Amino acid sequence: MSVVYSIRFGLSDHFQVAELYEILLDATLSDPNLAHGREGYYFTENGEYKLYDVAQAYSQVLYGLGKGKSPEPTTYSADEVQKYFGVITSSNVDLIQD
């Protein structure tokens, strides 16, 4: 049986982050008691990507430049996952077993 972790990350571009800062600055200037800390948590996200897709893209580029051994990314063994990442438990990780 092999175990595959499919790791997903949220994304937003720098324009969205800048817009959020502008909105928060305007809101703070108009209301100094705007919720913050435990009462207010603000973030941007408009999609997600899988870590494997990123690894696949840079593996192809490195291979094309003669710097990689294969255009496909290699996977970590269960021992390597434990060694480098410890226990993986997160809402953005899908565990796939076959």
XYZ file of N, CA and C in Angstrom, residues 5-74:
210
model
N 0.158 12.112 -0.025
C -0.433 13.311 0.552
C -0.614 14.329 -0.564
N -1.812 14.794 -0.743
C -2.075 15.853 -1.699
C -2.267 17.131 -0.889
N -1.292 18.023 -0.964
C -1.300 19.224 -0.123
C -1.799 20.408 -0.940
N -2.785 21.110 -0.404
C -3.376 22.271 -1.069
C -3.052 23.542 -0.289
N -2.791 24.622 -1.017
C -2.526 25.917 -0.401
C -3.453 26.961 -1.006
N -3.915 27.884 -0.170
C -4.705 28.997 -0.659
C -3.813 30.011 -1.330
N -4.401 30.767 -2.249
C -3.604 31.768 -2.934
C -4.375 33.069 -3.086
N -3.643 34.140 -3.177
C -4.161 35.450 -3.552
C -2.988 36.238 -4.102
N -3.255 37.152 -5.001
C -2.136 37.900 -5.567
C -1.883 39.183 -4.786
N -0.771 39.823 -5.057
C -0.371 40.993 -4.283
C -1.341 42.156 -4.435
N -2.059 42.234 -5.559
C -3.052 43.296 -5.716
C -4.209 43.111 -4.729
N -4.607 41.874 -4.519
C -5.683 41.603 -3.564
C -5.246 41.917 -2.139
N -4.019 41.588 -1.799
C -3.511 41.890 -0.460
C -3.437 43.406 -0.265
N -2.945 44.120 -1.283
C -2.875 45.584 -1.197
C -4.269 46.186 -1.033
N -5.241 45.636 -1.754
C -6.619 46.137 -1.629
C -7.165 45.890 -0.226
N -6.871 44.732 0.349
C -7.307 44.454 1.715
C -6.690 45.453 2.686
N -5.387 45.731 2.544
C -4.726 46.711 3.418
C -5.382 48.084 3.289
N -5.726 48.461 2.061
C -6.378 49.760 1.846
C -7.749 49.800 2.523
N -8.502 48.740 2.370
C -9.827 48.658 3.008
C -9.695 48.729 4.525
N -8.738 47.965 5.075
C -8.546 47.969 6.525
C -8.046 49.317 7.038
N -7.167 49.969 6.292
C -6.685 51.286 6.697
C -7.837 52.285 6.728
N -8.645 52.318 5.666
C -9.803 53.218 5.627
C -10.767 52.925 6.776
N -11.029 51.640 7.022
C -11.957 51.263 8.088
C -11.403 51.644 9.460
N -10.096 51.464 9.661
C -9.480 51.804 10.943
C -9.484 53.310 11.181
N -9.227 54.080 10.133
C -9.235 55.532 10.281
C -10.636 56.069 10.577
N -11.654 55.419 10.033
C -13.025 55.871 10.295
C -13.578 55.311 11.599
N -13.026 54.199 12.089
C -13.492 53.591 13.341
C -12.295 53.005 14.090
N -11.692 53.772 15.011
C -10.521 53.278 15.749
C -10.790 52.016 16.565
N -12.044 51.691 16.792
C -12.396 50.493 17.566
C -12.685 49.289 16.670
N -12.248 49.349 15.432
C -12.442 48.234 14.510
C -11.860 46.960 15.127
N -12.587 45.876 15.009
C -12.153 44.608 15.611
C -10.779 44.205 15.083
N -9.926 43.753 15.997
C -8.612 43.247 15.651
C -8.193 42.244 16.719
N -7.076 41.583 16.481
C -6.636 40.558 17.436
C -7.618 39.398 17.441
N -8.025 38.959 18.607
C -8.955 37.825 18.702
C -10.339 38.145 18.146
N -10.695 39.415 18.121
C -12.022 39.808 17.652
C -12.067 40.061 16.144
N -10.926 40.197 15.511
C -10.908 40.481 14.078
C -9.707 39.871 13.394
N -9.970 39.012 12.429
C -8.914 38.326 11.704
C -9.231 38.478 10.227
N -8.330 39.041 9.452
C -8.593 39.367 8.059
C -7.606 38.644 7.146
N -8.092 38.099 6.044
C -7.225 37.398 5.112
C -7.811 37.464 3.714
N -6.984 37.193 2.723
C -7.445 37.125 1.341
C -7.201 35.720 0.808
N -8.069 35.304 -0.075
C -7.894 34.038 -0.781
C -8.883 34.017 -1.931
N -8.430 33.631 -3.110
C -9.356 33.531 -4.230
C -9.202 32.226 -4.998
N -8.496 31.285 -4.420
C -8.319 30.000 -5.065
C -7.340 29.157 -4.288
N -6.957 28.037 -4.899
C -5.987 27.166 -4.262
C -5.166 26.463 -5.325
N -4.025 25.966 -4.922
C -3.194 25.171 -5.814
C -2.676 23.978 -5.041
N -2.333 22.939 -5.784
C -1.769 21.739 -5.174
C -0.255 21.797 -5.279
N 0.397 21.428 -4.194
C 1.854 21.432 -4.160
C 2.432 20.548 -5.262
N 1.759 19.444 -5.583
C 2.244 18.551 -6.638
C 2.294 19.273 -7.985
N 1.288 20.103 -8.268
C 1.276 20.844 -9.535
C 2.471 21.787 -9.628
N 2.837 22.420 -8.512
C 4.012 23.294 -8.487
C 5.275 22.465 -8.719
N 5.378 21.338 -8.022
C 6.549 20.464 -8.175
C 6.660 19.956 -9.610
N 5.533 19.656 -10.216
C 5.533 19.175 -11.595
C 6.043 20.270 -12.544
N 5.613 21.499 -12.327
C 6.041 22.603 -13.190
C 7.538 22.855 -13.069
N 8.057 22.947 -11.821
C 9.493 23.233 -11.717
C 10.343 22.028 -12.095
N 9.817 20.819 -11.955
C 10.568 19.638 -12.402
C 10.739 19.665 -13.918
N 9.696 20.041 -14.641
C 9.775 20.119 -16.098
C 10.761 21.197 -16.541
N 10.744 22.339 -15.867
C 11.676 23.424 -16.204
C 13.111 22.995 -15.926
N 13.366 22.429 -14.752
C 14.724 21.991 -14.411
C 15.218 20.924 -15.378
N 14.340 20.003 -15.754
C 14.716 18.963 -16.705
C 15.048 19.592 -18.063
N 14.226 20.535 -18.484
C 14.470 21.222 -19.753
C 15.771 22.000 -19.772
N 16.207 22.480 -18.625
C 17.480 23.207 -18.517
C 18.673 22.277 -18.303
N 18.398 20.978 -18.262
C 19.471 20.014 -18.041
C 19.910 19.916 -16.591
N 19.097 20.437 -15.661
C 19.442 20.442 -14.233
C 18.709 19.354 -13.445
N 17.735 18.704 -14.050
C 16.964 17.673 -13.366
C 17.096 16.333 -14.064
N 16.857 15.261 -13.318
C 16.985 13.913 -13.872
C 15.721 13.451 -14.590
N 14.583 14.074 -14.283
C 13.305 13.639 -14.851
C 12.365 14.843 -14.943
N 11.483 14.846 -15.937
C 10.494 15.920 -16.003
C 9.359 15.737 -14.996
N 9.341 14.609 -14.320
C 8.316 14.339 -13.306
C 8.924 14.459 -11.912
N 8.190 15.031 -10.971
C 8.713 15.122 -9.601
C 8.789 13.742 -8.954
N 9.744 13.578 -8.058
C 9.825 12.333 -7.297
C 9.041 12.501 -6.001
